[in-house]
Short mmCIF file of C-alpha atoms in Angstrom, two decimals:
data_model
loop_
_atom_site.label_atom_id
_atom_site.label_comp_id
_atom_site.label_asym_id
_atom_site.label_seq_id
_atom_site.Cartn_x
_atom_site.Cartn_y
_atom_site.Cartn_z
CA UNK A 1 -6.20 -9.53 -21.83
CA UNK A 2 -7.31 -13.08 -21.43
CA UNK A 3 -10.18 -11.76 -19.87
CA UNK A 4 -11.19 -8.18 -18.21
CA UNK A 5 -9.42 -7.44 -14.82
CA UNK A 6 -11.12 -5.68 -11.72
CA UNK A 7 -8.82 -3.57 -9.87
CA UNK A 8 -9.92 -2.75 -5.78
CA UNK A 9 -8.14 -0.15 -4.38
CA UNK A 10 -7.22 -0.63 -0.85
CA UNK A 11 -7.99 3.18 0.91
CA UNK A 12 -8.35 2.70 3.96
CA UNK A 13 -4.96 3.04 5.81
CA UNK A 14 -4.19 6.00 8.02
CA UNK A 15 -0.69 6.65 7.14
CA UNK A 16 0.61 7.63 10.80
CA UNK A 17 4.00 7.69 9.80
CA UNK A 18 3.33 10.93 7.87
CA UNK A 19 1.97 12.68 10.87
CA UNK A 20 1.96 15.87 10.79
CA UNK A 21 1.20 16.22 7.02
CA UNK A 22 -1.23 12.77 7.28
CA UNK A 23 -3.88 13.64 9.67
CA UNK A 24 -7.35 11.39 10.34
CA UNK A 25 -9.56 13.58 8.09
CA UNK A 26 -6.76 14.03 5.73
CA UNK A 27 -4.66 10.05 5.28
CA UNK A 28 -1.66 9.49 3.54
CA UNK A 29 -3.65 8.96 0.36
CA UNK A 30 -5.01 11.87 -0.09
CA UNK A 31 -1.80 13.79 0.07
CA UNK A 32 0.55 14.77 -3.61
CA UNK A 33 4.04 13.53 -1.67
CA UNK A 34 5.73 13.36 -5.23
CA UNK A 35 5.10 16.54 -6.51
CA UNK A 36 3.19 15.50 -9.49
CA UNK A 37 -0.27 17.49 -8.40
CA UNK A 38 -2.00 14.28 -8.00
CA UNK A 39 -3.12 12.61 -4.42
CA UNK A 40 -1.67 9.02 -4.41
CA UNK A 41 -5.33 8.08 -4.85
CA UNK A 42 -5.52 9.36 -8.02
CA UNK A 43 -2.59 8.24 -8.56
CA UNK A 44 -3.64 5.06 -8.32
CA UNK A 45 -6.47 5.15 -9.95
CA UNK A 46 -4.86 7.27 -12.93
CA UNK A 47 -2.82 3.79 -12.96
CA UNK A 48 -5.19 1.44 -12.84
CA UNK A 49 -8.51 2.80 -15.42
CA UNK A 50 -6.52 2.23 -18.79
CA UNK A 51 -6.23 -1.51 -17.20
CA UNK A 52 -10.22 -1.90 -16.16
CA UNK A 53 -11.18 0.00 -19.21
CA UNK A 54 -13.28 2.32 -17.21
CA UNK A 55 -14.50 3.96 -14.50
CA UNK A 56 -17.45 1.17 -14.13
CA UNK A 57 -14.71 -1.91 -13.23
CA UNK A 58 -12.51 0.35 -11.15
CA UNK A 59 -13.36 -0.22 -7.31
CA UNK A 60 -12.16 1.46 -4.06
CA UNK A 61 -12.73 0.17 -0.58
CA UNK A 62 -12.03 2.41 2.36
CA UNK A 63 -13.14 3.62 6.18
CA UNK A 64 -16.35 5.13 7.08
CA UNK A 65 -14.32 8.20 8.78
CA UNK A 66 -12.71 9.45 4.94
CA UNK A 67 -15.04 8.06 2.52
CA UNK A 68 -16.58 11.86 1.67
CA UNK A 69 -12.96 12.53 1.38
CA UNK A 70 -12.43 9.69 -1.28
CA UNK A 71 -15.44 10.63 -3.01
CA UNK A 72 -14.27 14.21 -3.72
CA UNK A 73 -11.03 12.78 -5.12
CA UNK A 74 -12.61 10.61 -7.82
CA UNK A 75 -15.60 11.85 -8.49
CA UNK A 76 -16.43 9.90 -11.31
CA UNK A 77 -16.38 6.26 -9.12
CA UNK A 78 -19.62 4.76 -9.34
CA UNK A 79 -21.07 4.78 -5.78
CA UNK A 80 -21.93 1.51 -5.99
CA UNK A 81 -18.22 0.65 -6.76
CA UNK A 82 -17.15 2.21 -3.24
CA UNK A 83 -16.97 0.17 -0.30
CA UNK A 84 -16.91 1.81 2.89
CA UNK A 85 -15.89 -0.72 5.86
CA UNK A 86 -17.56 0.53 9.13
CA UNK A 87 -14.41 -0.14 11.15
CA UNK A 88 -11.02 -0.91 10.08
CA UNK A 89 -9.94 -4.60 10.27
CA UNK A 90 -7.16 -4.63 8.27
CA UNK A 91 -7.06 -6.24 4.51
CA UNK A 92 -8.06 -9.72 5.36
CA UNK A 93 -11.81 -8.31 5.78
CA UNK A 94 -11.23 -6.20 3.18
CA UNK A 95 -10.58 -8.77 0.57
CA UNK A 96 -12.85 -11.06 1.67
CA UNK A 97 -15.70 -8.51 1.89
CA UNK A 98 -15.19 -7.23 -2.23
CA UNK A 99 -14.11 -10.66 -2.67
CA UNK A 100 -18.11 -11.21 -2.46
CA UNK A 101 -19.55 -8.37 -3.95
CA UNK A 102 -17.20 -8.49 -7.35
CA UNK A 103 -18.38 -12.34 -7.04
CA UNK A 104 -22.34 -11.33 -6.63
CA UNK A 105 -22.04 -8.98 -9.80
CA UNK A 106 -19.68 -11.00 -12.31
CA UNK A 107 -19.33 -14.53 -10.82
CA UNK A 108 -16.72 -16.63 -9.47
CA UNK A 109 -14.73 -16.24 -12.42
CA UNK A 110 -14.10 -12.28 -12.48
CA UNK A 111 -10.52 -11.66 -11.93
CA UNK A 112 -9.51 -9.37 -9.00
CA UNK A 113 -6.40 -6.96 -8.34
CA UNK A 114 -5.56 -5.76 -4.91
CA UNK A 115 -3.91 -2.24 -5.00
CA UNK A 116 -2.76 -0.19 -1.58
CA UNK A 117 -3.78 3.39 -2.93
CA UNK A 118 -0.35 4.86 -1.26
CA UNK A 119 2.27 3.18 -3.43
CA UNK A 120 4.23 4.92 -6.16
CA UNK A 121 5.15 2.98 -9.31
CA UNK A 122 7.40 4.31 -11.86
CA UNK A 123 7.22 2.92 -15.78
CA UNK A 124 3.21 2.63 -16.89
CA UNK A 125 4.18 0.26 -19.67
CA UNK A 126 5.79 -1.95 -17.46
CA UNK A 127 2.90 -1.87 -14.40
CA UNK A 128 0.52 -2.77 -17.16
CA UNK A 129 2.37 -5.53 -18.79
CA UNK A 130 2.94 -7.30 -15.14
CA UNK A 131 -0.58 -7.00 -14.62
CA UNK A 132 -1.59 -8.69 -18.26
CA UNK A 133 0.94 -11.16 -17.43
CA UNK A 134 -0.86 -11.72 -13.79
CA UNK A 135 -4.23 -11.63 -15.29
CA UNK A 136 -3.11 -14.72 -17.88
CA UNK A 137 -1.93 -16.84 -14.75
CA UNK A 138 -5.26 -16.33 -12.65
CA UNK A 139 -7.43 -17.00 -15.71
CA UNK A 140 -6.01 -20.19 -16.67
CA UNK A 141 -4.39 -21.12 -12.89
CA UNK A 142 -6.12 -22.04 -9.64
CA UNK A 143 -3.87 -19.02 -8.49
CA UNK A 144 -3.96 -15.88 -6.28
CA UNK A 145 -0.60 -14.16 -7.72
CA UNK A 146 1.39 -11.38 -5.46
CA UNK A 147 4.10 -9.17 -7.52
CA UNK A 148 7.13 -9.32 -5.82
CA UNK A 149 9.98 -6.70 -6.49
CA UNK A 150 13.28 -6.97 -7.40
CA UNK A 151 15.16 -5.80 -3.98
CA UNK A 152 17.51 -2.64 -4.65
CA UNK A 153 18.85 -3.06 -1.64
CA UNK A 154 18.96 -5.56 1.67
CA UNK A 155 15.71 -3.54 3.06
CA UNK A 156 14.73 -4.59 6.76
CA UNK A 157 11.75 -2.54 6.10
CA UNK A 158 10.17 -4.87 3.63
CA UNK A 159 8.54 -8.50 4.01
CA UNK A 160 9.96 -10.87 1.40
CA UNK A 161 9.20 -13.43 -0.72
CA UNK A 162 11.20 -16.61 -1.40
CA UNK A 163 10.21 -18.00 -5.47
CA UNK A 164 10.21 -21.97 -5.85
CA UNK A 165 9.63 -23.45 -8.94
CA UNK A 166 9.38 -21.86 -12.18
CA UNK A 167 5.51 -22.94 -13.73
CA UNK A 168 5.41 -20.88 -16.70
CA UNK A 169 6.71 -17.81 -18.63
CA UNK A 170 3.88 -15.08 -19.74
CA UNK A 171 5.53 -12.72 -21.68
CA UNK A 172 8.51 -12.92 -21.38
CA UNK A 173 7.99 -12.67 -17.50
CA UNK A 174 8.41 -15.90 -15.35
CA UNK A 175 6.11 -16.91 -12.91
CA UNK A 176 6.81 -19.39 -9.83
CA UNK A 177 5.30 -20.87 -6.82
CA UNK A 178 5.90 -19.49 -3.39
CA UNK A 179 7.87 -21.36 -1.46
CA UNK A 180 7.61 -18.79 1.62
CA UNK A 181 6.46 -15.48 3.10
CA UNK A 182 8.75 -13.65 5.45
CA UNK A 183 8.48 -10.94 7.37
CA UNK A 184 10.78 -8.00 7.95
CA UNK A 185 14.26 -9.28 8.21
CA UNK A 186 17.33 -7.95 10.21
CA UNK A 187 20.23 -7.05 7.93
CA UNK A 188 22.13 -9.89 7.87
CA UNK A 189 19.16 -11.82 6.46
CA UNK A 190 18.21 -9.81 4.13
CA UNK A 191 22.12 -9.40 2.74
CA UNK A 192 21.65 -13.52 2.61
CA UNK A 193 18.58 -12.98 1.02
CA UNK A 194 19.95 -10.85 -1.92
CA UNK A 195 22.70 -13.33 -2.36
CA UNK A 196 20.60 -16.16 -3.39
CA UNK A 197 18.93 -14.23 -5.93
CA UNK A 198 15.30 -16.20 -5.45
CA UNK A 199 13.76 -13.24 -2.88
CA UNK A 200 11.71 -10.62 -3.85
CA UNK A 201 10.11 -7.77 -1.62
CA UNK A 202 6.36 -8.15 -0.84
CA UNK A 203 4.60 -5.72 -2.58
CA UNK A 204 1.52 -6.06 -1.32
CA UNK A 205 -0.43 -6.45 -4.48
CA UNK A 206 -2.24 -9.52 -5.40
CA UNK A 207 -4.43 -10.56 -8.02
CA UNK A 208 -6.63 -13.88 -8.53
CA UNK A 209 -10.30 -15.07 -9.74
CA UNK A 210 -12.80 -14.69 -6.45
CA UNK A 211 -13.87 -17.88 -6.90
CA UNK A 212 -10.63 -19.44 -5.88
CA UNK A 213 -9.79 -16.75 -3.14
CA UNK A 214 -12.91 -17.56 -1.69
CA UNK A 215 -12.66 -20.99 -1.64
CA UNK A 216 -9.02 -20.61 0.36
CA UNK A 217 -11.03 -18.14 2.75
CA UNK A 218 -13.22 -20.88 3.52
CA UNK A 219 -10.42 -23.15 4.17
CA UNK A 220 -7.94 -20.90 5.97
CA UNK A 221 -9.64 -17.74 7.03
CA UNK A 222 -13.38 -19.27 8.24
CA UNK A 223 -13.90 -17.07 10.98
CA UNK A 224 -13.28 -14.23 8.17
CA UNK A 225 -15.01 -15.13 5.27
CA UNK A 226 -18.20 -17.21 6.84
CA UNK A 227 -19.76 -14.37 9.66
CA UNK A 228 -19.24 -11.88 5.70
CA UNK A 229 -21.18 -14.19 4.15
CA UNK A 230 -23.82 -14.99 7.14
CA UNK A 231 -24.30 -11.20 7.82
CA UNK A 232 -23.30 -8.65 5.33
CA UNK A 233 -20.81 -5.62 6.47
CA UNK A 234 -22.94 -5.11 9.54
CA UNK A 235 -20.65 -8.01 11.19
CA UNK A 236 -16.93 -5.75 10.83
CA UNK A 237 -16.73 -4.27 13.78
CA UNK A 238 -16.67 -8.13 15.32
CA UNK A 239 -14.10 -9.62 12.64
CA UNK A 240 -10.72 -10.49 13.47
CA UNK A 241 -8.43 -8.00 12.47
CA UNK A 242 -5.67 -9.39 10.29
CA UNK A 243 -3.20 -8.86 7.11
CA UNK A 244 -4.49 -10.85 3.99
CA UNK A 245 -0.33 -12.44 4.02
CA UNK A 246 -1.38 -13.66 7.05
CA UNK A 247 -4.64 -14.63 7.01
CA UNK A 248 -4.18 -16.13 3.85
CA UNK A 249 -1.06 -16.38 1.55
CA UNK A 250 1.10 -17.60 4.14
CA UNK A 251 -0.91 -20.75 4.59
CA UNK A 252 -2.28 -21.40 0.77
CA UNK A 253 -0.52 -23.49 -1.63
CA UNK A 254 -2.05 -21.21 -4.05
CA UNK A 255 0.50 -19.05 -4.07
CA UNK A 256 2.62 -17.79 -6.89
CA UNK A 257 4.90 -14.97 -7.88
CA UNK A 258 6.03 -13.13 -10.45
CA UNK A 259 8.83 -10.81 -10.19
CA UNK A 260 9.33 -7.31 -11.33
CA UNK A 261 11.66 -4.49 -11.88
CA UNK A 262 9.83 -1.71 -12.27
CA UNK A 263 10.32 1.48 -10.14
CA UNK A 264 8.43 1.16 -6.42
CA UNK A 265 8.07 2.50 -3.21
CA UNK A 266 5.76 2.20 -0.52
CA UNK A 267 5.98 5.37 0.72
CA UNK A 268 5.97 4.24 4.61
CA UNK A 269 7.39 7.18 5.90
CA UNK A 270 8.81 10.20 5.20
CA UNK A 271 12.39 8.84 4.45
CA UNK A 272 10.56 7.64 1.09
CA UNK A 273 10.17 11.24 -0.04
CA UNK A 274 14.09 11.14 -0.23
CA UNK A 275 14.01 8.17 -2.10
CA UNK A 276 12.07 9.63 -4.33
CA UNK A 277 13.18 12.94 -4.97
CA UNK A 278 16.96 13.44 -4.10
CA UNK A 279 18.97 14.29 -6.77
CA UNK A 280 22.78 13.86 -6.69
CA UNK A 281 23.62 17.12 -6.77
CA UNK A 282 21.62 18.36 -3.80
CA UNK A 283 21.95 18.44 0.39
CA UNK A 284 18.94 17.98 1.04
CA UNK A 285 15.65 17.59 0.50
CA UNK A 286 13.23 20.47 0.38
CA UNK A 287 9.43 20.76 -0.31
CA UNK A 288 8.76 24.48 1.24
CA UNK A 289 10.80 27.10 1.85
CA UNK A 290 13.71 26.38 3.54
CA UNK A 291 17.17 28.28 4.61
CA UNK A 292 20.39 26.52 6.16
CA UNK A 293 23.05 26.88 7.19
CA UNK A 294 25.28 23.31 7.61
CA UNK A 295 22.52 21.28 7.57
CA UNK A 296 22.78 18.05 5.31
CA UNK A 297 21.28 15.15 4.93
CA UNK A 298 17.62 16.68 5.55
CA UNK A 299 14.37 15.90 4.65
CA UNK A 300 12.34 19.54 4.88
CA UNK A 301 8.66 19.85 4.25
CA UNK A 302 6.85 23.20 4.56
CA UNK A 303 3.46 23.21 3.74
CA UNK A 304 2.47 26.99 4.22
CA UNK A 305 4.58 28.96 1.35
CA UNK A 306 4.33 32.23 4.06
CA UNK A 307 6.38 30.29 6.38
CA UNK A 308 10.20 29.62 6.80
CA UNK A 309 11.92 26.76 8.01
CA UNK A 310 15.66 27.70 9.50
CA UNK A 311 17.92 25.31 10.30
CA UNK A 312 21.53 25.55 11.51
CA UNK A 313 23.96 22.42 11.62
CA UNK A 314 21.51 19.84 11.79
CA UNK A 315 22.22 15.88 9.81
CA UNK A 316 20.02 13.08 8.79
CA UNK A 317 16.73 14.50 10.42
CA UNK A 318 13.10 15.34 9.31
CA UNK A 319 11.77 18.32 9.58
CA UNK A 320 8.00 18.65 8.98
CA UNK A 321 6.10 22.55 9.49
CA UNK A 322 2.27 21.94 8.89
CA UNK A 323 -0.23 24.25 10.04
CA UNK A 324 0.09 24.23 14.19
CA UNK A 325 2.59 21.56 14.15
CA UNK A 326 6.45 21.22 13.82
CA UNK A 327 7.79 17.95 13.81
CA UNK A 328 11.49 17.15 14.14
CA UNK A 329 12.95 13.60 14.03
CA UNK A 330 16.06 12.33 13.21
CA UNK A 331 15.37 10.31 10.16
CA UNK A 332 16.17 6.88 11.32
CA UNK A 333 13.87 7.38 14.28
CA UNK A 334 10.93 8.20 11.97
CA UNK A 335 8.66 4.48 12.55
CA UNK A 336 8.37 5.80 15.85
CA UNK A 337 6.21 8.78 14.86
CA UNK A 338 3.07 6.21 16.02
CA UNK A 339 4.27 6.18 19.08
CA UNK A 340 4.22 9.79 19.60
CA UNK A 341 0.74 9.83 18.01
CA UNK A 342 -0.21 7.36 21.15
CA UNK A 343 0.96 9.95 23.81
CA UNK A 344 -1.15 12.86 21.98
CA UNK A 345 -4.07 10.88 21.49
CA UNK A 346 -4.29 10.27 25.28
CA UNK A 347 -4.15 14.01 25.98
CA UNK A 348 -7.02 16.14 24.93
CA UNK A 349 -5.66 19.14 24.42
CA UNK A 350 -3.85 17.77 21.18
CA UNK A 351 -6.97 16.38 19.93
CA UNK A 352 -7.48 18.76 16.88
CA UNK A 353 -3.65 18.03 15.86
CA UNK A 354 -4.05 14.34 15.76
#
């Protein structure tokens, strides 16, 4: 590489939409939701060391409530290389806060990536080229890059990300300037946004030298990036709680893409584990033991191998057994699994479910 990359990875999300597998002492990213006997923490990390070399220049910034738990699942993370936020604030904070650490170790010119530690990426070779590609364009570019995917499909799900004009190609892939940010589309826009070809979904993943992020904190994000530098982490709990897209790259000029094909998900609910792991040739989807009788359509997830999940005529629904807890949702109903979380956490007799 042009010069060494940094990758963060961002651990500090809840994953609600999981419930009942995702629980608060046990997140989304601690779970194995592809089968592959690895958490999507490690995971991630597994991902991300051959790019930082080693365990020394990998970084992971999560919540005060599971940072024992992230410690257990990667041992071999420097301590000093975990950041654990007192209270959640969302990635704004987040990035501004290792923003200044990575800066007070290596300088302004260090080179950052921003990872969520509950996506799954398909094609190594092709993750790590992207990301040599990315780290070219911040070393040489007053730029914080995002990797935007190639849409599969007209996803209301996803924010997008409209490309203007081409700057450069590092191999082989272009890169452009971002015209726009946009949130979650209906499906009419997003069909219109497919047809022009110049949209990309927002992956979430951005990568950039501190010393220019920090510079468009100062200009955009003040009330973010100046109380972090005045006070330390003791100031969280009294930041504003905001998305870095909104925060920040929705107002920079800084902003650049470069898009990419490689397999991804973000695994935001449990209608991603179909995406992931239906094949053709089956009804449904089962992790667990499961008998049916005309049920299609199904996502089934038993976590106890002593248990059995029967099901009789049921379509297009969830099914979730985990511990004291059955959930059953019909799968396009399954974003509202926070709300149900709401009406437990304001009973106490669910408390030890939640």
């Amino acid at each position: 590489m042009t010069r060494s990359l940094f990758p963060v990875i961002l651990a500090g999300g809840k994953g609600e939409r999981f419930w009942p597998l995702s629980r608060q002492n046990r997140p989304k990213q601690f779970l194995d939701l592809d089968g592959s006997g690895r958490s999507l923490l490690q995971g991630t990390a597994d991902r991300l060391l051959p790019l930082a070399g080693d365990w020394d220049n990998l970084w992971v910034i999560t919540s005060s409530q599971i940072a024992q738990g992230v410690k257990e699942q990667l041992p071999q993370l420097p301590p000093d290389n975990l950041l654990i936020e007192l209270q959640g604030r969302d990635t704004a904070a987040a990035v501004a806060w290792t923003s200044l650490e990575i800066k007070k170790r290596y300088g302004d010119d260090a080179i950052v990536g921003f990872f969520p530690a509950d996506h799954w990426i398909a094609e190594q070779e092709a993750f790590a080229n992207t990301l040599y590609a990315a780290t070219q364009l911040a070393a040489n570019t007053a730029a914080i890059v995002t990797l935007g995917i190639k849409p599969a499909f007209p996803s209301t799900g996803y924010g997008y990300i409209e490309q203007g004009e081409k700057i450069s190609c590092f191999d082989d892939l272009p890169a452009y300037h971002v015209n726009r940010f946009t949130e979650k589309p209906n499906r009419q826009t997003a069909e219109k946004f497919l047809s022009t070809g110049r949209f990309s979904w927002n992956s979430g993943m951005f990568i950039f030298r501190v010393g220019v992020v920090l510079k468009e904190l100062h200009i955009h994000a003040p009330d973010i990036i100046e109380p972090l530098e005045k006070h330390g982490p003791d100031i969280y709990p009294h930041l504003p709680k905001m998305s870095i897209d909104y925060a920040l790259m929705e107002k920079t000029g800084l902003a650049y893409v470069i898009p990419v094909e490689f397999g991804w998900d973000d695994l935001g609910d449990w209608n991603a584990i179909e995406r992931l792991l239906k094949k053709e040739e089956t009804t449904n989807v089962e992790l667990g033991t499961h008998v049916g009788l005309d049920t299609k359509g199904a996502i089934i997830y038993n976590s106890d191998p002593n248990d059995v999940v029967v099901t009789i005529g049921l379509e297009d629904v969830v099914v979730v057994r985990d511990r004291n807890v059955t959930l059953i949702v019909k799968k396009d109903r399954t974003q509202q699994i926070k709300q149900i979380l709401k009406i437990l956490q304001s009973d106490p007799r669910f408390t030890e479910i939640l």
